[in-house]
CSV table of C-alpha atoms in Angstrom, one decimal:
chain,number,residue,atom,x,y,z
A,1,UNK,CA,-14.8,11.7,-8.7
A,2,UNK,CA,-14.3,8.6,-6.1
A,3,UNK,CA,-12.0,8.4,-3.6
A,4,UNK,CA,-10.3,8.4,0.1
A,5,UNK,CA,-10.3,11.3,1.8
A,6,UNK,CA,-7.8,11.2,4.8
A,7,UNK,CA,-7.9,14.1,7.4
A,8,UNK,CA,-5.7,15.7,8.5
A,9,UNK,CA,-3.2,15.8,6.3
A,10,UNK,CA,-0.3,16.8,9.4
A,11,UNK,CA,-1.0,16.2,12.8
A,12,UNK,CA,1.1,17.1,15.9
A,13,UNK,CA,0.5,15.4,18.9
A,14,UNK,CA,2.0,15.9,22.3
A,15,UNK,CA,3.0,12.9,24.4
A,16,UNK,CA,0.5,11.0,26.5
A,17,UNK,CA,-2.2,12.2,24.0
A,18,UNK,CA,-5.0,10.6,22.2
A,19,UNK,CA,-5.2,11.6,18.7
A,20,UNK,CA,-8.0,10.4,16.1
A,21,UNK,CA,-7.0,10.1,12.2
A,22,UNK,CA,-9.9,10.7,9.8
A,23,UNK,CA,-10.8,8.2,6.9
A,24,UNK,CA,-13.5,8.6,4.5
A,25,UNK,CA,-14.1,6.9,1.4
A,26,UNK,CA,-16.8,7.7,-0.9
A,27,UNK,CA,-16.3,4.0,-3.2
A,28,UNK,CA,-18.8,1.9,-2.0
A,29,UNK,CA,-16.0,-0.5,-0.6
A,30,UNK,CA,-16.7,-3.2,1.9
A,31,UNK,CA,-13.1,-3.1,3.2
A,32,UNK,CA,-11.1,-1.0,4.6
A,33,UNK,CA,-7.4,-1.0,6.2
A,34,UNK,CA,-4.8,1.1,8.3
A,35,UNK,CA,-1.2,0.9,7.6
A,36,UNK,CA,1.8,2.8,9.0
A,37,UNK,CA,4.9,3.4,7.0
A,38,UNK,CA,8.3,4.1,8.6
A,39,UNK,CA,11.5,4.6,6.1
A,40,UNK,CA,12.8,1.4,5.2
A,41,UNK,CA,10.0,-0.8,6.6
A,42,UNK,CA,7.4,-0.4,3.8
A,43,UNK,CA,3.4,-1.0,4.7
A,44,UNK,CA,2.4,-2.5,7.9
A,45,UNK,CA,-0.9,-3.4,8.7
A,46,UNK,CA,-2.6,-2.2,12.0
A,47,UNK,CA,-6.0,-2.8,11.7
A,48,UNK,CA,-9.0,-3.7,8.8
A,49,UNK,CA,-12.3,-4.1,8.6
A,50,UNK,CA,-14.3,-6.3,6.0
A,51,UNK,CA,-17.8,-5.3,7.1
A,52,UNK,CA,-19.5,-2.6,9.3
A,53,UNK,CA,-19.0,-2.9,13.1
A,54,UNK,CA,-16.4,-6.0,12.4
A,55,UNK,CA,-12.5,-5.0,12.6
A,56,UNK,CA,-9.6,-7.5,13.0
A,57,UNK,CA,-5.8,-6.5,14.1
A,58,UNK,CA,-3.3,-6.4,11.9
A,59,UNK,CA,0.5,-7.2,12.7
A,60,UNK,CA,1.3,-3.9,14.2
A,61,UNK,CA,-2.5,-3.2,16.7
A,62,UNK,CA,-1.0,-2.7,19.9
A,63,UNK,CA,-1.3,1.0,20.9
A,64,UNK,CA,-4.5,1.6,18.4
A,65,UNK,CA,-7.9,1.5,17.9
A,66,UNK,CA,-10.5,1.5,15.4
A,67,UNK,CA,-14.3,1.7,15.1
A,68,UNK,CA,-16.5,1.0,11.8
A,69,UNK,CA,-19.8,2.3,12.7
A,70,UNK,CA,-20.6,3.4,9.0
A,71,UNK,CA,-19.4,1.6,5.7
A,72,UNK,CA,-18.1,4.9,4.2
A,73,UNK,CA,-15.8,6.0,7.6
A,74,UNK,CA,-12.9,4.0,9.6
A,75,UNK,CA,-11.1,6.6,11.9
A,76,UNK,CA,-7.8,5.1,13.6
A,77,UNK,CA,-7.4,6.4,17.0
A,78,UNK,CA,-3.4,6.5,18.1
A,79,UNK,CA,-3.5,5.9,21.8
A,80,UNK,CA,-1.0,7.1,24.8
A,81,UNK,CA,-0.1,3.6,24.9
A,82,UNK,CA,1.5,3.6,21.2
A,83,UNK,CA,5.3,4.3,22.3
A,84,UNK,CA,6.7,5.5,18.9
A,85,UNK,CA,3.7,7.0,17.2
A,86,UNK,CA,5.3,9.4,15.0
A,87,UNK,CA,4.7,7.7,11.5
A,88,UNK,CA,3.1,8.0,7.8
A,89,UNK,CA,-0.4,6.7,8.1
A,90,UNK,CA,-2.1,5.5,5.4
A,91,UNK,CA,-5.7,4.3,4.9
A,92,UNK,CA,-7.3,2.4,2.1
A,93,UNK,CA,-10.1,0.1,0.7
A,94,UNK,CA,-10.9,-2.7,-1.5
A,95,UNK,CA,-13.8,-4.0,-3.6
A,96,UNK,CA,-14.9,-7.1,-2.2
A,97,UNK,CA,-15.1,-8.8,-5.2
A,98,UNK,CA,-12.9,-11.1,-6.5
A,99,UNK,CA,-11.7,-9.4,-9.9
A,100,UNK,CA,-11.0,-5.8,-8.5
A,101,UNK,CA,-9.1,-6.0,-5.5
A,102,UNK,CA,-6.5,-3.4,-5.8
A,103,UNK,CA,-6.3,-1.6,-3.1
A,104,UNK,CA,-6.9,2.5,-3.4
A,105,UNK,CA,-5.7,4.6,-1.1
A,106,UNK,CA,-5.8,8.4,0.8
A,107,UNK,CA,-2.9,11.0,0.7
A,108,UNK,CA,-1.9,9.7,4.1
A,109,UNK,CA,-1.2,11.5,7.6
A,110,UNK,CA,1.8,12.4,8.9
A,111,UNK,CA,2.0,12.2,12.9
A,112,UNK,CA,5.0,14.0,14.5
A,113,UNK,CA,4.6,13.8,18.4
A,114,UNK,CA,6.5,17.1,19.9
B,1,UNK,CA,0.1,-17.6,4.6
B,2,UNK,CA,1.4,-15.2,1.7
B,3,UNK,CA,4.7,-12.8,1.5
B,4,UNK,CA,6.0,-10.7,-0.9
B,5,UNK,CA,9.9,-9.7,-1.2
B,6,UNK,CA,11.3,-7.0,-2.6
B,7,UNK,CA,14.9,-7.6,-2.6
B,8,UNK,CA,16.6,-3.9,-3.6
B,9,UNK,CA,15.8,-1.4,-1.2
B,10,UNK,CA,17.4,1.1,-3.5
B,11,UNK,CA,18.1,1.3,-6.8
B,12,UNK,CA,19.8,4.2,-8.9
B,13,UNK,CA,19.7,4.2,-12.6
B,14,UNK,CA,20.8,7.0,-15.2
B,15,UNK,CA,18.1,8.9,-17.1
B,16,UNK,CA,17.0,6.8,-20.5
B,17,UNK,CA,18.3,3.9,-19.0
B,18,UNK,CA,16.1,0.7,-18.6
B,19,UNK,CA,15.0,-0.5,-15.3
B,20,UNK,CA,14.1,-3.7,-13.5
B,21,UNK,CA,12.7,-3.6,-10.0
B,22,UNK,CA,12.0,-6.9,-9.0
B,23,UNK,CA,9.6,-8.9,-6.9
B,24,UNK,CA,9.1,-12.4,-5.7
B,25,UNK,CA,6.1,-13.9,-3.9
B,26,UNK,CA,5.2,-16.8,-2.0
B,27,UNK,CA,1.9,-18.5,-1.7
B,28,UNK,CA,0.3,-21.9,-1.5
B,29,UNK,CA,-3.2,-20.6,-3.7
B,30,UNK,CA,-3.7,-18.6,-6.7
B,31,UNK,CA,-2.8,-15.1,-6.6
B,32,UNK,CA,-3.6,-11.7,-7.7
B,33,UNK,CA,-0.1,-9.2,-8.2
B,34,UNK,CA,0.7,-5.5,-8.2
B,35,UNK,CA,2.7,-3.0,-8.2
B,36,UNK,CA,2.2,0.7,-7.0
B,37,UNK,CA,4.0,3.6,-6.6
B,38,UNK,CA,4.7,6.2,-4.1
B,39,UNK,CA,5.9,9.7,-4.7
B,40,UNK,CA,7.0,11.7,-1.5
B,41,UNK,CA,4.6,12.3,1.0
B,42,UNK,CA,1.3,10.8,-1.1
B,43,UNK,CA,-0.2,8.1,-0.7
B,44,UNK,CA,0.3,4.7,-3.3
B,45,UNK,CA,-1.4,4.5,-6.8
B,46,UNK,CA,-2.1,1.5,-8.9
B,47,UNK,CA,0.7,1.1,-11.7
B,48,UNK,CA,-0.5,-2.0,-12.9
B,49,UNK,CA,-2.1,-5.4,-11.9
B,50,UNK,CA,-1.7,-9.2,-13.3
B,51,UNK,CA,-5.4,-10.7,-12.5
B,52,UNK,CA,-5.3,-13.7,-15.0
B,53,UNK,CA,-4.5,-14.4,-19.2
B,54,UNK,CA,-1.3,-12.9,-20.7
B,55,UNK,CA,1.5,-12.7,-18.2
B,56,UNK,CA,2.9,-9.9,-19.5
B,57,UNK,CA,1.3,-6.5,-18.0
B,58,UNK,CA,1.4,-3.1,-19.1
B,59,UNK,CA,0.9,-0.4,-16.9
B,60,UNK,CA,0.9,3.5,-16.5
B,61,UNK,CA,3.6,5.7,-17.4
B,62,UNK,CA,5.3,3.3,-19.7
B,63,UNK,CA,6.1,0.5,-17.1
B,64,UNK,CA,5.4,-3.2,-18.0
B,65,UNK,CA,6.0,-6.7,-15.6
B,66,UNK,CA,5.8,-10.3,-16.2
B,67,UNK,CA,4.2,-13.0,-14.1
B,68,UNK,CA,6.4,-16.1,-14.1
B,69,UNK,CA,4.5,-19.0,-11.9
B,70,UNK,CA,7.6,-21.4,-12.1
B,71,UNK,CA,9.7,-18.8,-10.6
B,72,UNK,CA,7.2,-17.1,-8.2
B,73,UNK,CA,8.1,-13.8,-9.3
B,74,UNK,CA,6.5,-10.5,-10.8
B,75,UNK,CA,9.4,-7.9,-12.3
B,76,UNK,CA,8.6,-4.4,-12.9
B,77,UNK,CA,10.5,-3.1,-16.1
B,78,UNK,CA,11.1,0.2,-17.9
B,79,UNK,CA,12.8,0.4,-21.3
B,80,UNK,CA,14.2,3.5,-20.6
B,81,UNK,CA,13.3,6.0,-17.6
B,82,UNK,CA,12.3,9.7,-16.4
B,83,UNK,CA,13.7,11.7,-13.8
B,84,UNK,CA,9.6,11.9,-13.1
B,85,UNK,CA,9.7,8.1,-12.5
B,86,UNK,CA,12.0,8.8,-9.0
B,87,UNK,CA,9.8,7.5,-6.4
B,88,UNK,CA,9.1,4.4,-4.3
B,89,UNK,CA,7.8,1.0,-5.9
B,90,UNK,CA,5.5,-1.3,-4.2
B,91,UNK,CA,4.8,-5.4,-5.0
B,92,UNK,CA,1.8,-6.5,-3.6
B,93,UNK,CA,0.1,-10.0,-3.2
B,94,UNK,CA,-3.8,-10.3,-2.6
B,95,UNK,CA,-5.4,-14.0,-2.9
B,96,UNK,CA,-7.6,-15.2,-5.1
B,97,UNK,CA,-10.9,-16.7,-4.9
B,98,UNK,CA,-12.2,-14.1,-2.6
B,99,UNK,CA,-11.1,-11.0,-1.5
B,100,UNK,CA,-8.6,-11.4,2.0
B,101,UNK,CA,-6.1,-8.3,2.7
B,102,UNK,CA,-3.5,-7.4,0.5
B,103,UNK,CA,0.1,-8.2,1.5
B,104,UNK,CA,2.5,-5.6,0.5
B,105,UNK,CA,6.4,-5.5,0.2
B,106,UNK,CA,9.0,-3.3,1.6
B,107,UNK,CA,9.6,-1.5,-1.6
B,108,UNK,CA,12.3,-0.5,-3.5
B,109,UNK,CA,13.2,3.4,-3.9
B,110,UNK,CA,13.9,4.0,-7.8
B,111,UNK,CA,16.4,6.8,-7.9
B,112,UNK,CA,16.3,8.3,-11.4
B,113,UNK,CA,20.2,10.0,-12.1
B,114,UNK,CA,20.0,13.0,-14.8
């Protein structure tokens, strides 16, 4: 079955370390997204990519970086510049056609700074 | 630019009672509208979507929503809730006529009381 796989499910990071969250999809979707979810704040867009080798900053891109070298993969790096990285991170993808623009989500990665 | 407002952050309701979760949007162009559900520590999954046509949309798990263009609303309803409906619900909007990033509301936590 097609879907989005995020790994790991839980991740612990020491202060000052960079960590990379994996996101892979086999839905053949062009667009992929990273969201951060904090209690009471809903989903906030970090980065999105509409095509391979291209991506744009979302609303809260500071302290994060991404790459899109393959259509199937959109990894997110949380850098040491991110002051408060503890959160639940969700990866999503959408079809580029106009009729099927619902987002498909992975199961999320919970990142905790220790 | 588009935006989504979910007026209620939490909605408690007794089991077997009806519920309405409110969503209002703003956009200068035609939109697609979605409701997603998120269970604890999970990703989001689609409940229903409005693309065009009938303004009353039926989704999974007995939920339905009505698109009201004049009031720019897309409220979610269920005539009789179950304990298993306890979750967080997100309204989302995407612009039609091309694929654009999806904008999410801040979510409404539905707590079903036995």
